[in-house]
Short mmCIF file of C-alpha atoms in Angstrom, two decimals:
data_model
loop_
_atom_site.label_atom_id
_atom_site.label_comp_id
_atom_site.label_asym_id
_atom_site.label_seq_id
_atom_site.Cartn_x
_atom_site.Cartn_y
_atom_site.Cartn_z
CA MET A 41 5.45 0.17 29.50
CA SER A 42 5.38 -2.85 31.77
CA LEU A 43 7.96 -5.62 31.58
CA PHE A 44 5.15 -8.04 30.70
CA ARG A 45 3.95 -5.96 27.74
CA ASN A 46 7.49 -5.47 26.53
CA ALA A 47 8.13 -9.22 26.73
CA ILE A 48 5.01 -9.99 24.67
CA TRP A 49 6.11 -7.61 21.95
CA PHE A 50 9.69 -8.87 21.93
CA LEU A 51 8.67 -12.52 21.71
CA LYS A 52 6.24 -11.69 18.92
CA GLY A 53 9.00 -9.88 17.09
CA MET A 54 11.50 -12.67 17.57
CA LYS A 55 9.09 -15.01 15.84
CA GLU A 56 7.75 -12.83 13.06
CA TYR A 57 10.02 -9.88 12.39
CA THR A 58 13.30 -11.71 11.82
CA LYS A 59 14.74 -13.33 8.71
CA GLY A 60 13.14 -16.61 9.75
CA GLY A 61 9.73 -14.98 9.94
CA TYR A 62 10.11 -13.62 6.44
CA GLU A 63 11.27 -16.94 5.03
CA ALA A 64 8.28 -18.72 6.58
CA ALA A 65 5.84 -16.14 5.24
CA ALA A 66 7.46 -16.10 1.78
CA LYS A 67 6.47 -19.74 1.20
CA LYS A 68 2.91 -18.48 0.72
CA PHE A 69 3.76 -15.54 -1.56
CA ASN A 70 2.33 -15.51 -5.08
CA PRO A 71 5.21 -14.58 -7.45
CA ALA A 72 2.68 -13.33 -9.98
CA ASP A 73 1.75 -10.48 -7.64
CA LEU A 74 4.94 -8.63 -8.59
CA ASP A 75 4.95 -9.68 -12.24
CA ILE A 76 3.23 -6.53 -13.40
CA SER A 77 4.02 -3.66 -15.75
CA ILE A 78 4.39 -0.28 -14.05
CA SER A 79 6.16 1.64 -16.82
CA ASN A 80 3.40 4.24 -16.95
CA ARG A 81 3.14 4.75 -13.19
CA SER A 82 4.84 7.31 -10.95
CA PHE A 83 6.13 6.58 -7.44
CA MET A 84 7.39 8.95 -4.76
CA ILE A 85 9.55 7.45 -2.00
CA THR A 86 10.80 9.42 0.98
CA GLY A 87 14.11 8.37 2.50
CA ALA A 88 14.99 6.67 -0.79
CA ASN A 89 18.76 7.08 -0.44
CA SER A 90 19.28 4.19 2.00
CA GLY A 91 17.89 1.04 3.57
CA VAL A 92 14.54 -0.41 2.63
CA GLY A 93 13.54 2.82 0.91
CA ARG A 94 16.46 2.54 -1.48
CA CYS A 95 15.73 -1.14 -2.12
CA THR A 96 12.12 -0.32 -2.93
CA ALA A 97 13.16 2.49 -5.25
CA LEU A 98 15.56 0.17 -7.08
CA ALA A 99 12.96 -2.57 -7.48
CA ILE A 100 10.43 -0.10 -8.88
CA ALA A 101 13.02 1.43 -11.22
CA ARG A 102 13.97 -2.01 -12.53
CA LYS A 103 10.32 -2.62 -13.35
CA GLY A 104 10.28 0.59 -15.38
CA GLY A 105 8.40 2.81 -12.96
CA ILE A 106 8.97 6.55 -12.72
CA VAL A 107 10.68 7.20 -9.39
CA HIS A 108 10.74 10.42 -7.37
CA MET A 109 13.28 10.19 -4.56
CA VAL A 110 12.70 12.56 -1.65
CA CYS A 111 15.87 12.94 0.42
CA ARG A 112 17.29 15.40 2.93
CA SER A 113 21.00 15.07 2.11
CA LYS A 114 22.20 16.38 -1.26
CA GLU A 115 25.38 14.28 -1.15
CA ARG A 116 23.69 11.00 -0.19
CA GLY A 117 20.77 11.68 -2.49
CA GLU A 118 22.94 12.30 -5.53
CA GLU A 119 25.04 9.20 -4.80
CA ALA A 120 21.90 7.07 -4.53
CA LEU A 121 20.40 8.59 -7.69
CA LYS A 122 23.47 7.73 -9.75
CA ASP A 123 23.65 4.24 -8.30
CA LEU A 124 19.97 3.50 -8.90
CA GLN A 125 20.14 4.74 -12.48
CA GLU A 126 23.20 2.60 -13.19
CA LYS A 127 21.80 -0.55 -11.57
CA SER A 128 18.32 -0.26 -13.08
CA GLY A 129 19.16 1.20 -16.48
CA ASN A 130 16.22 3.53 -15.82
CA MET A 131 17.02 7.22 -16.24
CA ASN A 132 13.49 8.28 -15.26
CA ILE A 133 14.51 8.67 -11.62
CA HIS A 134 14.34 12.12 -10.07
CA LEU A 135 15.83 13.53 -6.88
CA HIS A 136 14.03 16.08 -4.70
CA LEU A 137 15.84 17.58 -1.71
CA VAL A 138 13.42 18.17 1.16
CA ASP A 139 13.90 18.29 4.92
CA LEU A 140 10.80 16.46 6.13
CA SER A 141 11.15 17.93 9.61
CA ARG A 142 10.47 21.42 8.20
CA PRO A 143 6.80 22.17 7.45
CA ARG A 144 7.56 25.16 5.23
CA ALA A 145 10.08 23.17 3.18
CA ILE A 146 7.46 20.48 2.59
CA LYS A 147 4.90 23.11 1.61
CA GLU A 148 7.28 24.63 -0.95
CA PHE A 149 8.05 21.23 -2.42
CA VAL A 150 4.39 20.20 -2.62
CA GLU A 151 3.36 23.46 -4.26
CA LYS A 152 6.10 23.16 -6.85
CA PHE A 153 5.27 19.53 -7.56
CA ARG A 154 1.60 20.32 -7.96
CA ASN A 155 2.16 23.43 -10.09
CA ASN A 156 4.42 21.50 -12.46
CA GLY A 157 1.55 19.14 -13.21
CA THR A 158 3.72 16.13 -12.40
CA PRO A 159 1.59 12.97 -12.11
CA LEU A 160 1.80 10.70 -9.07
CA ASN A 161 0.21 7.30 -8.55
CA VAL A 162 1.88 6.10 -5.36
CA LEU A 163 3.35 7.86 -2.32
CA ILE A 164 5.54 5.80 0.02
CA ASN A 165 6.21 7.59 3.31
CA ASN A 166 9.32 5.67 4.31
CA ALA A 167 11.59 8.32 5.87
CA GLY A 168 11.73 8.53 9.63
CA VAL A 169 14.07 9.41 12.47
CA LEU A 170 14.91 7.59 15.69
CA MET A 171 16.88 9.85 17.99
CA SER A 172 19.57 7.97 19.88
CA GLY A 173 20.49 8.99 23.40
CA ASP A 174 18.42 10.79 26.00
CA LYS A 175 18.54 14.36 24.72
CA ARG A 176 15.35 15.91 23.34
CA THR A 177 16.23 17.88 20.21
CA LEU A 178 14.28 20.60 18.44
CA THR A 179 14.11 21.66 14.81
CA GLU A 180 14.64 25.23 13.66
CA ASP A 181 10.88 25.69 14.05
CA GLY A 182 10.98 24.63 17.70
CA LEU A 183 9.38 21.25 17.07
CA GLU A 184 10.63 18.01 18.62
CA THR A 185 12.53 16.29 15.81
CA THR A 186 10.90 12.85 15.98
CA PHE A 187 7.36 14.22 15.95
CA ALA A 188 8.18 16.85 13.32
CA THR A 189 9.52 14.24 10.89
CA ASN A 190 7.53 11.08 11.53
CA THR A 191 4.13 12.58 12.24
CA LEU A 192 3.66 16.20 11.21
CA GLY A 193 5.94 15.91 8.16
CA VAL A 194 4.09 12.81 6.95
CA HIS A 195 0.76 14.56 7.43
CA ILE A 196 1.73 17.69 5.53
CA LEU A 197 3.28 15.78 2.64
CA THR A 198 0.42 13.31 2.35
CA THR A 199 -2.46 15.75 2.58
CA GLY A 200 -0.66 18.19 0.29
CA LEU A 201 -0.35 15.55 -2.42
CA VAL A 202 -3.90 14.22 -2.10
CA PRO A 203 -5.21 16.31 -5.05
CA VAL A 204 -2.46 14.92 -7.31
CA LEU A 205 -3.11 11.36 -6.19
CA GLU A 206 -6.88 11.66 -6.53
CA SER A 207 -6.49 12.69 -10.17
CA SER A 208 -4.39 9.59 -10.93
CA GLU A 209 -5.34 6.02 -11.74
CA ASP A 210 -5.23 3.52 -8.86
CA PRO A 211 -3.71 5.96 -6.33
CA ARG A 212 -2.05 4.56 -3.21
CA VAL A 213 -0.35 5.86 -0.08
CA ILE A 214 1.88 3.60 2.02
CA ILE A 215 3.26 4.63 5.41
CA VAL A 216 6.11 2.55 6.82
CA THR A 217 5.70 2.06 10.54
CA SER A 218 7.31 -0.11 13.20
CA GLY A 219 6.49 -3.02 15.49
CA GLY A 220 7.32 -0.72 18.39
CA MET A 221 3.93 0.93 17.94
CA LEU A 222 2.32 -2.25 19.29
CA VAL A 223 3.34 -1.27 22.81
CA GLN A 224 2.20 2.34 22.49
CA LYS A 225 -1.22 3.87 23.01
CA LEU A 226 -1.94 7.21 21.38
CA ASN A 227 -0.86 9.90 23.85
CA LEU A 228 -2.38 13.26 23.00
CA SER A 229 -1.19 14.89 26.21
CA ASP A 230 2.47 14.91 25.20
CA LEU A 231 2.80 14.79 21.42
CA GLN A 232 6.23 16.42 21.49
CA PHE A 233 7.60 14.57 24.52
CA GLU A 234 8.01 17.62 26.74
CA LYS A 235 6.71 15.89 29.87
CA MET A 236 9.13 12.97 29.91
CA THR A 237 11.28 12.85 33.03
CA LYS A 238 14.06 11.66 30.73
CA PHE A 239 13.76 11.70 26.96
CA ASP A 240 13.65 8.23 25.43
CA GLY A 241 14.28 8.26 21.66
CA THR A 242 13.05 4.72 21.12
CA MET A 243 9.80 5.39 22.98
CA ALA A 244 9.28 8.65 21.07
CA TYR A 245 9.84 6.85 17.79
CA SER A 246 7.37 4.10 18.72
CA GLN A 247 4.76 6.67 19.77
CA THR A 248 5.00 8.47 16.42
CA LYS A 249 4.65 5.13 14.68
CA ARG A 250 1.41 4.55 16.60
CA GLN A 251 0.32 7.99 15.45
CA GLU A 252 1.03 7.00 11.84
CA VAL A 253 -1.20 3.94 12.16
CA VAL A 254 -4.04 6.09 13.48
CA MET A 255 -3.47 8.68 10.76
CA THR A 256 -3.61 6.04 8.02
CA ALA A 257 -6.94 4.67 9.21
CA MET A 258 -8.33 8.20 9.36
CA TYR A 259 -7.02 9.10 5.89
CA ALA A 260 -8.75 6.01 4.50
CA LYS A 261 -12.07 7.38 5.71
CA GLN A 262 -11.39 10.94 4.63
CA TYR A 263 -10.04 10.19 1.14
CA PRO A 264 -11.93 7.15 -0.25
CA LYS A 265 -10.52 7.57 -3.77
CA ILE A 266 -7.05 6.63 -2.48
CA HIS A 267 -5.96 3.25 -1.09
CA PHE A 268 -4.05 3.78 2.17
CA SER A 269 -2.00 1.24 4.10
CA THR A 270 0.69 1.02 6.74
CA CYS A 271 3.30 -1.70 6.85
CA HIS A 272 6.07 -3.07 9.03
CA PRO A 273 9.14 -4.23 7.08
CA GLY A 274 10.32 -6.40 9.95
CA TRP A 275 13.73 -6.13 11.57
CA ALA A 276 16.10 -5.47 8.66
CA ASP A 277 19.85 -5.01 8.75
CA THR A 278 20.03 -1.37 7.66
CA ALA A 279 22.46 1.46 8.31
CA GLY A 280 19.74 3.19 10.33
CA VAL A 281 19.36 0.21 12.67
CA ARG A 282 23.12 -0.11 13.05
CA SER A 283 23.56 3.55 13.98
CA SER A 284 20.42 4.15 16.06
CA LEU A 285 20.17 0.77 17.81
CA PRO A 286 23.72 -0.61 18.01
CA ASP A 287 23.05 -2.94 20.96
CA PHE A 288 19.92 -4.33 19.30
CA HIS A 289 21.85 -4.87 16.07
CA ALA A 290 24.73 -6.58 17.84
CA LYS A 291 22.42 -9.04 19.58
CA LEU A 292 20.27 -9.91 16.57
CA LYS A 293 22.47 -9.24 13.55
CA ASP A 294 22.51 -12.89 12.44
CA ARG A 295 18.72 -13.02 12.55
CA LEU A 296 17.95 -9.69 10.91
CA ARG A 297 16.33 -9.57 7.49
CA THR A 298 18.16 -8.34 4.44
CA GLU A 299 17.14 -4.93 3.16
CA GLU A 300 15.47 -6.64 0.19
CA GLN A 301 13.39 -8.84 2.50
CA GLY A 302 12.36 -5.79 4.50
CA ALA A 303 11.40 -3.90 1.34
CA ASP A 304 9.22 -6.72 -0.01
CA VAL A 305 5.98 -5.65 1.68
CA MET A 306 6.51 -2.04 0.58
CA LEU A 307 7.00 -3.10 -3.03
CA TRP A 308 4.01 -5.45 -2.89
CA LEU A 309 1.73 -2.74 -1.52
CA ALA A 310 3.00 -0.26 -4.11
CA VAL A 311 2.61 -2.33 -7.28
CA SER A 312 0.50 -5.46 -6.87
CA GLU A 313 -3.16 -5.69 -7.77
CA ALA A 314 -3.62 -8.07 -4.83
CA ALA A 315 -2.83 -5.32 -2.32
CA THR A 316 -5.80 -3.14 -3.22
CA LYS A 317 -8.23 -6.04 -2.94
CA HIS A 318 -7.93 -5.47 0.80
CA PRO A 319 -9.84 -2.56 2.39
CA SER A 320 -8.07 0.77 2.69
CA GLY A 321 -6.49 1.72 6.01
CA LEU A 322 -5.06 -1.64 7.12
CA PHE A 323 -1.66 -2.56 8.59
CA PHE A 324 0.41 -5.13 6.67
CA GLN A 325 3.25 -7.45 7.48
CA ASP A 326 4.73 -9.84 4.91
CA ARG A 327 1.91 -9.20 2.42
CA GLU A 328 -0.86 -9.93 4.93
CA PRO A 329 -3.06 -7.56 6.96
CA VAL A 330 -2.46 -8.00 10.68
CA SER A 331 -3.79 -6.47 13.88
CA THR A 332 -2.48 -3.09 14.99
CA HIS A 333 -2.80 -4.15 18.64
CA LEU A 334 -1.46 -6.85 20.91
CA PRO A 335 -4.06 -9.36 22.17
CA LEU A 336 -4.73 -7.39 25.38
CA ALA A 337 -5.82 -4.39 23.25
CA TRP A 338 -4.74 -1.84 25.88
CA THR A 339 -3.27 0.30 23.10
CA LYS A 340 -6.62 1.07 21.44
CA SER A 341 -7.68 4.71 21.29
CA SER A 342 -11.21 6.05 20.98
CA ALA A 343 -12.76 7.57 17.86
CA SER A 344 -12.73 10.97 19.55
CA GLU A 345 -9.02 10.64 20.36
CA ASP A 346 -8.23 9.69 16.78
CA LYS A 347 -10.17 12.67 15.47
CA LYS A 348 -8.46 14.99 17.94
CA LEU A 349 -5.05 13.90 16.66
CA MET A 350 -6.06 14.78 13.11
CA ASP A 351 -7.47 18.14 14.22
CA ILE A 352 -4.23 18.96 16.03
CA LEU A 353 -2.12 18.06 13.01
CA GLN A 354 -4.25 20.17 10.71
CA GLU A 355 -4.09 23.14 13.08
CA MET A 356 -0.32 22.83 13.29
CA SER A 357 -0.04 22.54 9.52
CA GLU A 358 -2.01 25.71 8.99
CA LYS A 359 0.05 27.51 11.62
CA PHE A 360 3.20 26.97 9.58
CA TYR A 361 1.93 27.79 6.12
CA GLY A 362 -1.04 30.06 6.74
CA SER A 363 -3.79 27.96 5.22
CA SER A 364 -4.57 24.41 4.28
CA LEU A 365 -3.01 23.04 1.14
#
């Protein structure tokens, strides 16, 4: 990434992704968009025990929605479950313990969820990992952790739940991405970051977030019954940011969004009727579809590259659980 490209992205972020950017955008929000009954709708949120995922889960629970929390940590998940139930007064919140970096664990969860006949209207793929430091880490399956969680895990969970979503009314899938993807072009030659001279966790994270944007656009074409979207919550002051990007947090902490401000676009995409008036497969920021590329458009991939990514993900999925879900 050149210094010039990095500067463009940073200046764009300083203007739009901070608290000030949210406050400016919010002046145009229609409050009626969120004034809607969702008591008969079911929502699954990954990474719902902290940050913007937890805020979104709480907002949905307060509106009476059925919430399925998907979390990796039993301790943090149970604490969040109790807190959300107490704050919302909604006991129809359910905790599912799944390690989203483990393909077989996702398969087992999806099969159980489907076999139980549990309905699902909205899937919010919010969970993600950003590895700090310069050490490339592998999962028990020998997969690079960032790719396993942010890309392959999202693919397996989403495609596995497609039959449930397609049988539901007004089905939606939301994938939470990052502004870092704007300075990344899809790189099929090193999906698991084996060729890096020195592992860069932030770069790996941003590359997987570019992959998610490509995946979403492809899902929209493949599954027309479901409304797909990606979104960027902006730069929010979350525990994840504080732990993974301490220098970034220290420099911008007074300008970072609250978790509630970051969660707003996720909630809007999940519940509002206005969201699905836009075509499926778009990228949203502060309730508006925006470009997935910087003006110079050097990050655009070809249709054949996009298809190849999906083929690779499907092949890897089948390798871990024998056949397609």
